Coordinates of C-alpha atoms in Angstrom, one line a residue:
M1 CA 4.2 -0.4 -18.6
K2 CA 5.0 -3.9 -19.9
N3 CA 2.8 -5.9 -17.5
S4 CA -0.3 -3.7 -17.6
E5 CA -2.0 -5.9 -20.2
Q6 CA -1.5 -9.0 -18.0
L7 CA -2.7 -7.1 -15.0
Y8 CA -6.0 -5.9 -16.6
K9 CA -6.6 -9.4 -18.0
A10 CA -6.1 -11.0 -14.6
L11 CA -8.5 -8.5 -13.0
S12 CA -11.2 -9.3 -15.6
E13 CA -10.9 -13.0 -14.7
R14 CA -10.7 -13.2 -11.0
I15 CA -10.4 -11.4 -7.7
L16 CA -6.7 -10.6 -7.2
I17 CA -5.0 -11.1 -3.9
L18 CA -2.9 -8.4 -2.4
D19 CA -0.3 -9.3 0.3
G20 CA -0.6 -8.7 4.0
A21 CA 1.3 -6.7 6.6
M22 CA 5.0 -6.1 6.2
G23 CA 5.5 -4.7 9.7
T24 CA 3.7 -7.5 11.4
M25 CA 6.0 -10.0 9.7
L26 CA 9.2 -8.0 10.4
Q27 CA 8.4 -8.0 14.1
R28 CA 9.0 -11.7 14.1
Y29 CA 12.7 -11.1 13.4
K30 CA 13.1 -9.1 16.6
F31 CA 15.6 -6.8 14.9
E32 CA 17.5 -4.5 17.2
E33 CA 19.3 -1.2 16.5
E34 CA 22.4 -2.9 15.2
D35 CA 20.3 -5.0 12.8
Y36 CA 18.7 -2.0 11.4
R37 CA 22.1 -0.3 11.0
G38 CA 23.9 -3.2 9.4
E39 CA 27.6 -2.7 8.5
R40 CA 26.9 0.3 6.3
F41 CA 25.2 2.5 8.9
K42 CA 26.9 1.2 12.0
D43 CA 28.3 4.7 12.7
W44 CA 25.1 6.7 11.8
E45 CA 24.7 9.5 14.3
H46 CA 21.0 9.1 14.9
P47 CA 18.9 6.1 16.1
V48 CA 17.4 4.1 13.2
K49 CA 15.5 1.3 14.9
G50 CA 11.9 1.2 13.6
N51 CA 12.9 2.5 10.1
N52 CA 11.5 -0.6 8.3
D53 CA 12.2 0.9 4.9
L54 CA 15.9 0.9 5.7
L55 CA 15.8 -2.9 6.1
S56 CA 15.7 -3.1 2.3
L57 CA 19.3 -2.0 2.4
T58 CA 20.6 -3.6 5.6
Q59 CA 18.4 -6.8 5.8
P60 CA 17.3 -7.4 2.2
Q61 CA 17.1 -11.2 2.8
A62 CA 14.3 -10.6 5.4
I63 CA 12.3 -8.4 3.1
E64 CA 12.7 -11.1 0.3
E65 CA 11.6 -13.8 2.7
V66 CA 8.4 -11.9 3.7
H67 CA 7.5 -11.3 0.0
K68 CA 8.1 -15.0 -0.7
K69 CA 5.8 -16.1 2.1
Y70 CA 3.0 -13.9 0.8
L71 CA 3.4 -15.2 -2.7
E72 CA 3.4 -18.8 -1.5
A73 CA 0.1 -18.0 0.3
G74 CA -1.4 -16.9 -3.0
A75 CA -0.8 -13.2 -3.4
D76 CA -1.0 -11.8 -6.9
I77 CA 0.3 -8.4 -5.9
I78 CA 3.2 -7.6 -3.6
E79 CA 3.8 -4.2 -2.0
T80 CA 7.2 -2.8 -1.9
N81 CA 8.8 -2.1 1.5
T82 CA 8.5 1.7 1.0
F83 CA 5.6 2.9 3.1
S84 CA 7.7 5.7 4.6
G85 CA 9.9 6.2 1.5
T86 CA 9.7 10.0 1.1
T87 CA 12.1 12.7 2.2
I88 CA 9.4 14.0 4.5
A89 CA 9.1 10.7 6.5
M90 CA 12.8 9.9 6.3
A91 CA 13.7 13.3 7.9
D92 CA 12.9 11.6 11.2
Y93 CA 16.1 9.5 10.7
H94 CA 18.1 12.2 8.9
M95 CA 18.1 9.9 5.9
E96 CA 16.5 12.1 3.2
D97 CA 19.5 11.5 0.9
L98 CA 18.8 7.8 0.8
V99 CA 15.2 8.1 -0.6
Y100 CA 15.9 7.2 -4.2
E101 CA 18.0 4.2 -3.3
L102 CA 15.6 2.9 -0.7
N103 CA 12.7 2.9 -3.1
Y104 CA 14.7 1.6 -6.0
E105 CA 16.2 -1.3 -4.1
S106 CA 12.9 -2.2 -2.4
A107 CA 11.2 -2.4 -5.8
K108 CA 14.0 -4.5 -7.2
I109 CA 13.7 -7.0 -4.4
A110 CA 9.9 -7.3 -4.9
R111 CA 10.4 -7.5 -8.7
K112 CA 13.0 -10.3 -8.4
V113 CA 10.7 -12.4 -6.2
C114 CA 7.6 -11.8 -8.4
D115 CA 9.5 -12.7 -11.5
E116 CA 10.6 -16.0 -9.9
F117 CA 7.1 -17.0 -9.0
T118 CA 5.7 -15.9 -12.4
A119 CA 8.4 -18.1 -14.1
Q120 CA 7.2 -21.1 -12.1
N121 CA 3.6 -20.5 -13.0
P122 CA 3.1 -18.2 -16.0
D123 CA -0.7 -18.6 -15.8
K124 CA -0.6 -16.7 -12.5
P125 CA 1.5 -13.6 -13.1
R126 CA 2.6 -11.7 -10.1
F127 CA 2.8 -7.9 -9.9
V128 CA 4.7 -5.3 -7.9
A129 CA 2.9 -2.4 -6.3
G130 CA 5.1 0.5 -5.3
S131 CA 3.8 1.4 -1.8
I132 CA 3.4 5.2 -1.3
G133 CA 2.4 6.0 2.3
P134 CA 0.7 9.2 3.5
T135 CA 3.8 10.8 5.1
N136 CA 3.7 12.0 8.7
R137 CA 2.5 15.4 7.8
T138 CA -0.9 16.6 6.6
A139 CA -1.7 19.3 4.1
S140 CA -5.3 19.8 5.3
L141 CA -5.0 20.0 9.1
S142 CA -3.0 22.1 11.5
P143 CA -0.8 20.2 14.0
D144 CA -1.2 23.2 16.4
V145 CA -4.6 23.5 18.1
N146 CA -3.8 27.1 18.9
D147 CA -3.2 28.0 15.2
P148 CA -5.8 26.3 13.0
G149 CA -4.5 28.0 9.9
Y150 CA -1.0 26.7 10.2
R151 CA 0.3 23.8 8.0
A152 CA 3.4 21.8 8.5
I153 CA 3.7 21.0 4.8
T154 CA 2.7 22.5 1.5
F155 CA 1.1 20.8 -1.5
E156 CA 4.2 21.6 -3.6
E157 CA 6.6 20.1 -1.0
L158 CA 4.5 16.9 -1.1
R159 CA 4.4 16.8 -4.9
V160 CA 8.2 17.0 -5.1
A161 CA 8.7 14.3 -2.4
Y162 CA 6.2 12.0 -3.9
K163 CA 7.6 12.4 -7.4
Q164 CA 11.0 11.5 -6.3
Q165 CA 9.6 8.3 -4.6
C166 CA 7.5 7.4 -7.6
E167 CA 10.5 7.8 -10.1
A168 CA 12.6 5.3 -8.0
L169 CA 9.7 2.9 -7.6
L170 CA 9.1 2.8 -11.4
D171 CA 12.9 2.6 -12.2
G172 CA 13.1 -0.4 -9.8
G173 CA 10.4 -2.3 -11.6
S174 CA 7.0 -1.5 -10.1
D175 CA 4.0 -2.5 -12.2
I176 CA 1.6 -0.4 -10.1
L177 CA 1.8 2.7 -7.9
L178 CA -0.3 2.3 -4.8
V179 CA -1.2 5.5 -2.9
E180 CA -2.3 4.0 0.4
T181 CA -3.6 4.6 3.9
I182 CA -4.9 8.0 2.8
F183 CA -6.1 10.0 5.8
D184 CA -5.8 13.4 4.1
T185 CA -7.0 13.5 0.5
L186 CA -5.0 16.6 -0.2
N187 CA -1.8 14.7 0.4
A188 CA -3.1 12.0 -2.0
K189 CA -3.9 14.6 -4.6
A190 CA -0.3 15.8 -4.5
A191 CA 0.9 12.2 -5.0
L192 CA -1.6 11.7 -7.9
F193 CA -0.4 15.0 -9.4
A194 CA 3.2 13.8 -9.3
I195 CA 2.2 10.5 -10.9
D196 CA 0.3 12.2 -13.6
E197 CA 3.4 14.4 -14.3
L198 CA 5.5 11.2 -14.7
Q199 CA 2.9 9.7 -17.0
D200 CA 3.3 12.7 -19.3
E201 CA 7.1 12.9 -19.0
R202 CA 7.7 9.2 -19.6
G203 CA 4.9 8.7 -22.1
I204 CA 3.4 5.8 -20.2
K205 CA 0.2 4.9 -18.6
I206 CA 0.8 3.8 -15.0
P207 CA -1.8 1.6 -13.2
I208 CA -2.7 3.5 -10.1
M209 CA -4.3 2.1 -7.0
V210 CA -5.7 4.6 -4.4
S211 CA -6.6 3.4 -1.0
G212 CA -8.1 5.6 1.7
T213 CA -8.5 5.1 5.5
I214 CA -11.8 5.5 7.4
T215 CA -10.5 6.3 10.8
D216 CA -13.4 5.6 13.1
A217 CA -17.1 4.8 13.3
S218 CA -18.0 8.3 12.0
G219 CA -17.3 6.8 8.5
R220 CA -14.9 9.6 7.6
T221 CA -11.3 10.0 6.8
L222 CA -9.2 12.0 9.3
S223 CA -9.6 15.1 7.2
G224 CA -13.3 14.7 7.4
Q225 CA -14.4 13.2 4.1
T226 CA -17.1 10.6 3.7
A227 CA -16.5 7.5 1.5
E228 CA -18.4 9.1 -1.3
A229 CA -16.6 12.5 -1.0
F230 CA -13.3 10.7 -1.0
L231 CA -14.2 8.8 -4.2
I232 CA -15.2 12.0 -6.0
S233 CA -12.0 13.7 -4.9
V234 CA -9.7 11.1 -6.5
S235 CA -11.8 10.2 -9.5
H236 CA -10.3 12.8 -11.8
L237 CA -7.6 10.3 -12.9
N238 CA -8.2 7.0 -14.7
L239 CA -7.4 4.8 -11.8
L240 CA -6.8 1.0 -11.7
S241 CA -8.7 0.8 -8.4
V242 CA -10.0 2.7 -5.5
G243 CA -10.6 1.3 -2.0
F244 CA -9.9 1.3 1.7
N245 CA -7.3 -0.2 4.0
C246 CA -6.2 -0.1 7.6
A247 CA -7.9 1.4 10.7
L248 CA -10.9 -1.0 10.7
G249 CA -11.5 -4.7 10.6
A250 CA -13.3 -6.4 7.7
N251 CA -16.8 -6.2 9.2
Q252 CA -16.5 -2.4 10.0
L253 CA -15.3 -1.7 6.4
T254 CA -18.3 -3.3 4.6
P255 CA -20.7 -0.2 4.3
Y256 CA -17.9 2.0 3.0
L257 CA -16.9 -0.6 0.4
E258 CA -20.6 -0.8 -0.7
T259 CA -20.5 3.0 -1.3
L260 CA -17.5 2.6 -3.5
A261 CA -18.8 -0.5 -5.3
H262 CA -22.1 1.2 -6.2
N263 CA -20.6 4.5 -7.3
S264 CA -17.3 3.8 -8.9
E265 CA -16.4 2.9 -12.4
F266 CA -13.0 1.6 -11.2
H267 CA -12.0 -1.7 -9.7
V268 CA -12.5 -1.8 -5.9
S269 CA -9.8 -2.9 -3.4
A270 CA -9.9 -3.7 0.3
Y271 CA -7.3 -4.7 2.7
P272 CA -8.6 -4.4 6.3
N273 CA -6.8 -5.0 9.5
A274 CA -7.1 -8.3 11.4
G275 CA -9.9 -6.9 13.5
L276 CA -9.4 -4.0 15.9
P277 CA -6.3 -3.8 18.1
N278 CA -6.6 -5.2 21.7
A279 CA -5.5 -3.3 24.8
F280 CA -1.8 -4.0 23.9
G281 CA -2.1 -2.9 20.3
K282 CA -2.0 -6.4 19.0
Y283 CA -4.4 -8.0 16.5
D284 CA -6.2 -11.1 17.6
E285 CA -8.4 -12.0 14.6
T286 CA -7.6 -15.4 13.2
P287 CA -7.3 -16.2 9.5
E288 CA -10.6 -18.1 9.7
D289 CA -12.4 -15.2 11.4
M290 CA -11.2 -12.7 8.9
A291 CA -12.0 -14.9 5.9
S292 CA -15.6 -15.5 7.2
Q293 CA -16.1 -11.7 7.4
I294 CA -14.7 -11.1 3.9
K295 CA -17.2 -13.7 2.6
E296 CA -19.8 -10.9 2.8
Y297 CA -17.7 -8.8 0.4
V298 CA -17.7 -11.5 -2.3
E299 CA -21.3 -12.6 -1.8
K300 CA -22.3 -9.0 -2.4
G301 CA -19.9 -8.6 -5.3
L302 CA -18.1 -5.6 -3.8
I303 CA -14.4 -6.2 -4.6
N304 CA -11.8 -6.9 -7.3
I305 CA -8.7 -6.8 -5.1
I306 CA -8.5 -8.1 -1.5
G307 CA -5.6 -8.3 1.0
G308 CA -4.7 -7.6 4.5
C309 CA -3.3 -4.7 6.5
C310 CA -2.1 -4.4 10.2
G311 CA -1.9 -7.8 12.0
T312 CA -2.3 -9.9 8.9
T313 CA 0.1 -12.7 8.0
P314 CA 0.6 -15.2 5.2
D315 CA -1.9 -17.5 7.0
H316 CA -4.6 -14.7 6.8
I317 CA -3.8 -14.2 3.1
K318 CA -4.0 -17.9 2.3
A319 CA -7.4 -18.2 4.1
I320 CA -8.7 -15.2 2.1
A321 CA -7.3 -16.5 -1.2
D322 CA -8.8 -19.9 -0.7
L323 CA -12.2 -18.3 0.0
V324 CA -12.4 -15.7 -2.9
A325 CA -11.2 -18.3 -5.5
Q326 CA -14.7 -19.6 -5.4
Y327 CA -16.3 -16.2 -6.4
P328 CA -16.2 -14.0 -9.5
P329 CA -14.8 -10.4 -9.3
R330 CA -17.1 -7.4 -9.0
K331 CA -18.4 -6.4 -12.4
L332 CA -17.2 -2.9 -13.4
K333 CA -20.0 -0.3 -13.8
E334 CA -20.2 2.0 -16.8
F335 CA -21.5 5.5 -16.1
V336 CA -22.7 7.6 -19.0

């Protein structure tokens, strides 16, 4: 991976900034069904509104604009618009056959914008993280309360789907593969297995970010793991970073980041939501509020990569970037 050396060098020097929410920004465009379809899919037999990944093909200029806004706000790492870019998730729209193209084109858009910003300021290289979401099926839990042994997906089906997505993300120019919003660690292990296969097949070392989701105040993932158990479950690979995103605001995430920071030899990442959602599902936390909470992370030396998830905007990312620029990154631990 040609940019890996720059990436590790940047991580040793400062806290890197990840971008904020893609969905929150796309809502501002108020796209309707015909916008999602574009000319190419105007006669598609099934509804496609809400398929944000499709916008990389039908509204690429919007995706590019969102990436640019986050880079202007100070982001070092941009996520591709591919959170649902597997055959498993795309089955909802009957668009499984588009998966390679969706991921490839999304990565190309992010790559183009990152290269433009790096060319303007070579001292601040920008990196593309291929976003790999959890899919809408879980390998550890039954969707049928009357049949706890039933599974809607197998490990092998997940591995095949993730591998296809990862190949396209790499071919499109991703520097990093980001397995994110993990609520079921078995799903993530299928993704990591697929990535490891690609490392062997291509003879490359892929920087891998892993980011789990603590779903509530119990401090566990949806499939029941504590932060420490989650860390142990994914530490068999040499990861770039391990961390948490989504579900919680910055304050609520602090104790789980402390667990990772004190027990992991990898870099630690965090990208919380802009607080908890209100009664209408909106996020009210201001950039200033969020940055003031993240100050605890940097004062305690907990993080190496910081960004935002649901409800965050370029203004949130700028406030966070301005804050963390004054602090050193967390020092990596060496475990014997």
